JSON list of C-alpha atoms in Angstrom, two decimals:
[
{"chain": "A", "resi": 206, "resn": "MET", "atom": "CA", "xyz": [-47.21, 41.80, 174.99]},
{"chain": "A", "resi": 207, "resn": "ALA", "atom": "CA", "xyz": [-50.34, 39.80, 174.15]},
{"chain": "A", "resi": 208, "resn": "GLU", "atom": "CA", "xyz": [-48.37, 37.46, 171.92]},
{"chain": "A", "resi": 209, "resn": "SER", "atom": "CA", "xyz": [-45.85, 36.57, 174.61]},
{"chain": "A", "resi": 210, "resn": "SER", "atom": "CA", "xyz": [-48.55, 35.88, 177.20]},
{"chain": "A", "resi": 211, "resn": "THR", "atom": "CA", "xyz": [-50.34, 33.62, 174.70]},
{"chain": "A", "resi": 212, "resn": "ILE", "atom": "CA", "xyz": [-47.12, 31.74, 174.06]},
{"chain": "A", "resi": 213, "resn": "ILE", "atom": "CA", "xyz": [-46.52, 31.34, 177.81]},
{"chain": "A", "resi": 214, "resn": "VAL", "atom": "CA", "xyz": [-50.06, 30.02, 178.34]},
{"chain": "A", "resi": 215, "resn": "LEU", "atom": "CA", "xyz": [-49.72, 27.54, 175.47]},
{"chain": "A", "resi": 216, "resn": "LEU", "atom": "CA", "xyz": [-46.33, 26.36, 176.72]},
{"chain": "A", "resi": 217, "resn": "THR", "atom": "CA", "xyz": [-47.74, 25.94, 180.23]},
{"chain": "A", "resi": 218, "resn": "ILE", "atom": "CA", "xyz": [-50.64, 23.87, 178.90]},
{"chain": "A", "resi": 219, "resn": "THR", "atom": "CA", "xyz": [-48.21, 21.76, 176.88]},
{"chain": "A", "resi": 220, "resn": "VAL", "atom": "CA", "xyz": [-45.98, 21.12, 179.91]},
{"chain": "A", "resi": 221, "resn": "ILE", "atom": "CA", "xyz": [-49.00, 20.16, 182.02]},
{"chain": "A", "resi": 222, "resn": "LEU", "atom": "CA", "xyz": [-50.28, 17.76, 179.36]},
{"chain": "A", "resi": 223, "resn": "LEU", "atom": "CA", "xyz": [-46.86, 16.17, 178.95]},
{"chain": "A", "resi": 224, "resn": "SER", "atom": "CA", "xyz": [-46.54, 15.77, 182.71]},
{"chain": "A", "resi": 225, "resn": "VAL", "atom": "CA", "xyz": [-49.91, 14.03, 182.88]},
{"chain": "A", "resi": 226, "resn": "VAL", "atom": "CA", "xyz": [-48.94, 11.72, 180.02]},
{"chain": "A", "resi": 227, "resn": "ILE", "atom": "CA", "xyz": [-45.61, 10.85, 181.68]},
{"chain": "A", "resi": 228, "resn": "VAL", "atom": "CA", "xyz": [-47.31, 10.09, 185.01]},
{"chain": "A", "resi": 229, "resn": "ALA", "atom": "CA", "xyz": [-49.89, 7.91, 183.23]},
{"chain": "A", "resi": 230, "resn": "LEU", "atom": "CA", "xyz": [-47.16, 6.02, 181.39]},
{"chain": "A", "resi": 231, "resn": "LEU", "atom": "CA", "xyz": [-45.20, 5.44, 184.59]},
{"chain": "A", "resi": 232, "resn": "ALA", "atom": "CA", "xyz": [-48.33, 4.15, 186.34]},
{"chain": "A", "resi": 233, "resn": "THR", "atom": "CA", "xyz": [-49.09, 1.83, 183.42]},
{"chain": "A", "resi": 234, "resn": "ILE", "atom": "CA", "xyz": [-45.53, 0.49, 183.36]},
{"chain": "A", "resi": 235, "resn": "THR", "atom": "CA", "xyz": [-45.63, -0.11, 187.12]},
{"chain": "A", "resi": 236, "resn": "VAL", "atom": "CA", "xyz": [-48.89, -2.05, 186.86]},
{"chain": "A", "resi": 237, "resn": "LEU", "atom": "CA", "xyz": [-47.54, -4.12, 183.97]},
{"chain": "A", "resi": 238, "resn": "ILE", "atom": "CA", "xyz": [-44.34, -4.94, 185.85]},
{"chain": "A", "resi": 239, "resn": "LEU", "atom": "CA", "xyz": [-46.35, -6.07, 188.88]},
{"chain": "A", "resi": 240, "resn": "ARG", "atom": "CA", "xyz": [-48.53, -8.30, 186.70]},
{"chain": "A", "resi": 241, "resn": "VAL", "atom": "CA", "xyz": [-45.50, -9.82, 184.96]},
{"chain": "A", "resi": 242, "resn": "ASN", "atom": "CA", "xyz": [-43.95, -10.46, 188.39]},
{"chain": "A", "resi": 243, "resn": "ARG", "atom": "CA", "xyz": [-47.10, -12.27, 189.53]},
{"chain": "A", "resi": 244, "resn": "ILE", "atom": "CA", "xyz": [-47.15, -14.35, 186.33]},
{"chain": "A", "resi": 245, "resn": "ALA", "atom": "CA", "xyz": [-43.47, -15.23, 186.80]},
{"chain": "A", "resi": 246, "resn": "LYS", "atom": "CA", "xyz": [-44.15, -16.43, 190.34]},
{"chain": "A", "resi": 247, "resn": "ASN", "atom": "CA", "xyz": [-47.02, -18.61, 189.10]},
{"chain": "A", "resi": 248, "resn": "VAL", "atom": "CA", "xyz": [-44.82, -20.04, 186.34]},
{"chain": "A", "resi": 249, "resn": "GLU", "atom": "CA", "xyz": [-42.14, -20.81, 188.92]},
{"chain": "A", "resi": 250, "resn": "LYS", "atom": "CA", "xyz": [-44.66, -22.68, 191.09]},
{"chain": "A", "resi": 251, "resn": "VAL", "atom": "CA", "xyz": [-45.95, -24.65, 188.10]},
{"chain": "A", "resi": 252, "resn": "SER", "atom": "CA", "xyz": [-42.45, -25.57, 186.94]},
{"chain": "A", "resi": 253, "resn": "GLY", "atom": "CA", "xyz": [-41.63, -26.73, 190.48]},
{"chain": "A", "resi": 254, "resn": "ASN", "atom": "CA", "xyz": [-44.73, -28.91, 190.52]},
{"chain": "A", "resi": 255, "resn": "VAL", "atom": "CA", "xyz": [-43.91, -30.33, 187.09]},
{"chain": "A", "resi": 256, "resn": "ALA", "atom": "CA", "xyz": [-40.34, -31.07, 188.18]},
{"chain": "A", "resi": 257, "resn": "GLU", "atom": "CA", "xyz": [-41.64, -32.87, 191.27]},
{"chain": "A", "resi": 258, "resn": "ALA", "atom": "CA", "xyz": [-44.14, -34.85, 189.19]},
{"chain": "A", "resi": 259, "resn": "THR", "atom": "CA", "xyz": [-41.51, -35.88, 186.65]},
{"chain": "A", "resi": 260, "resn": "GLU", "atom": "CA", "xyz": [-39.22, -36.94, 189.49]},
{"chain": "A", "resi": 261, "resn": "TRP", "atom": "CA", "xyz": [-41.91, -39.34, 190.70]},
{"chain": "A", "resi": 262, "resn": "LEU", "atom": "CA", "xyz": [-42.43, -40.65, 187.19]},
{"chain": "A", "resi": 263, "resn": "SER", "atom": "CA", "xyz": [-38.79, -41.63, 186.74]},
{"chain": "A", "resi": 264, "resn": "PRO", "atom": "CA", "xyz": [-38.29, -45.41, 186.91]},
{"chain": "A", "resi": 265, "resn": "VAL", "atom": "CA", "xyz": [-35.49, -45.21, 189.47]},
{"chain": "A", "resi": 266, "resn": "LYS", "atom": "CA", "xyz": [-37.61, -43.25, 191.94]},
{"chain": "A", "resi": 267, "resn": "LEU", "atom": "CA", "xyz": [-40.63, -45.48, 191.33]},
{"chain": "A", "resi": 268, "resn": "PHE", "atom": "CA", "xyz": [-38.72, -48.75, 191.85]},
{"chain": "A", "resi": 269, "resn": "SER", "atom": "CA", "xyz": [-36.85, -47.43, 194.88]},
{"chain": "A", "resi": 270, "resn": "THR", "atom": "CA", "xyz": [-40.13, -46.39, 196.48]},
{"chain": "A", "resi": 271, "resn": "VAL", "atom": "CA", "xyz": [-41.69, -49.78, 195.78]},
{"chain": "A", "resi": 272, "resn": "VAL", "atom": "CA", "xyz": [-38.62, -51.57, 197.17]},
{"chain": "A", "resi": 273, "resn": "ASP", "atom": "CA", "xyz": [-38.66, -49.38, 200.29]},
{"chain": "A", "resi": 274, "resn": "MET", "atom": "CA", "xyz": [-42.32, -50.21, 200.84]},
{"chain": "A", "resi": 275, "resn": "PHE", "atom": "CA", "xyz": [-41.64, -53.98, 200.65]},
{"chain": "A", "resi": 276, "resn": "LYS", "atom": "CA", "xyz": [-38.62, -53.72, 202.96]},
{"chain": "A", "resi": 277, "resn": "ARG", "atom": "CA", "xyz": [-40.77, -52.44, 205.82]}
]
């Protein structure tokens, strides 16, 4: 009888430890996904700004803006 109660206690401790590890891993994964999402949003903003800047640096846009300014 003592052996079976020892086995049950050890299995219970193992299940509790594994549950804690799984919860910790899920929390870590959630935090990492949120950080990657924030980084992706920042990269999207930067790429939008770069696209807008390169649009203004194109010769066609530059000359058309200058011509529009002189037409006024």
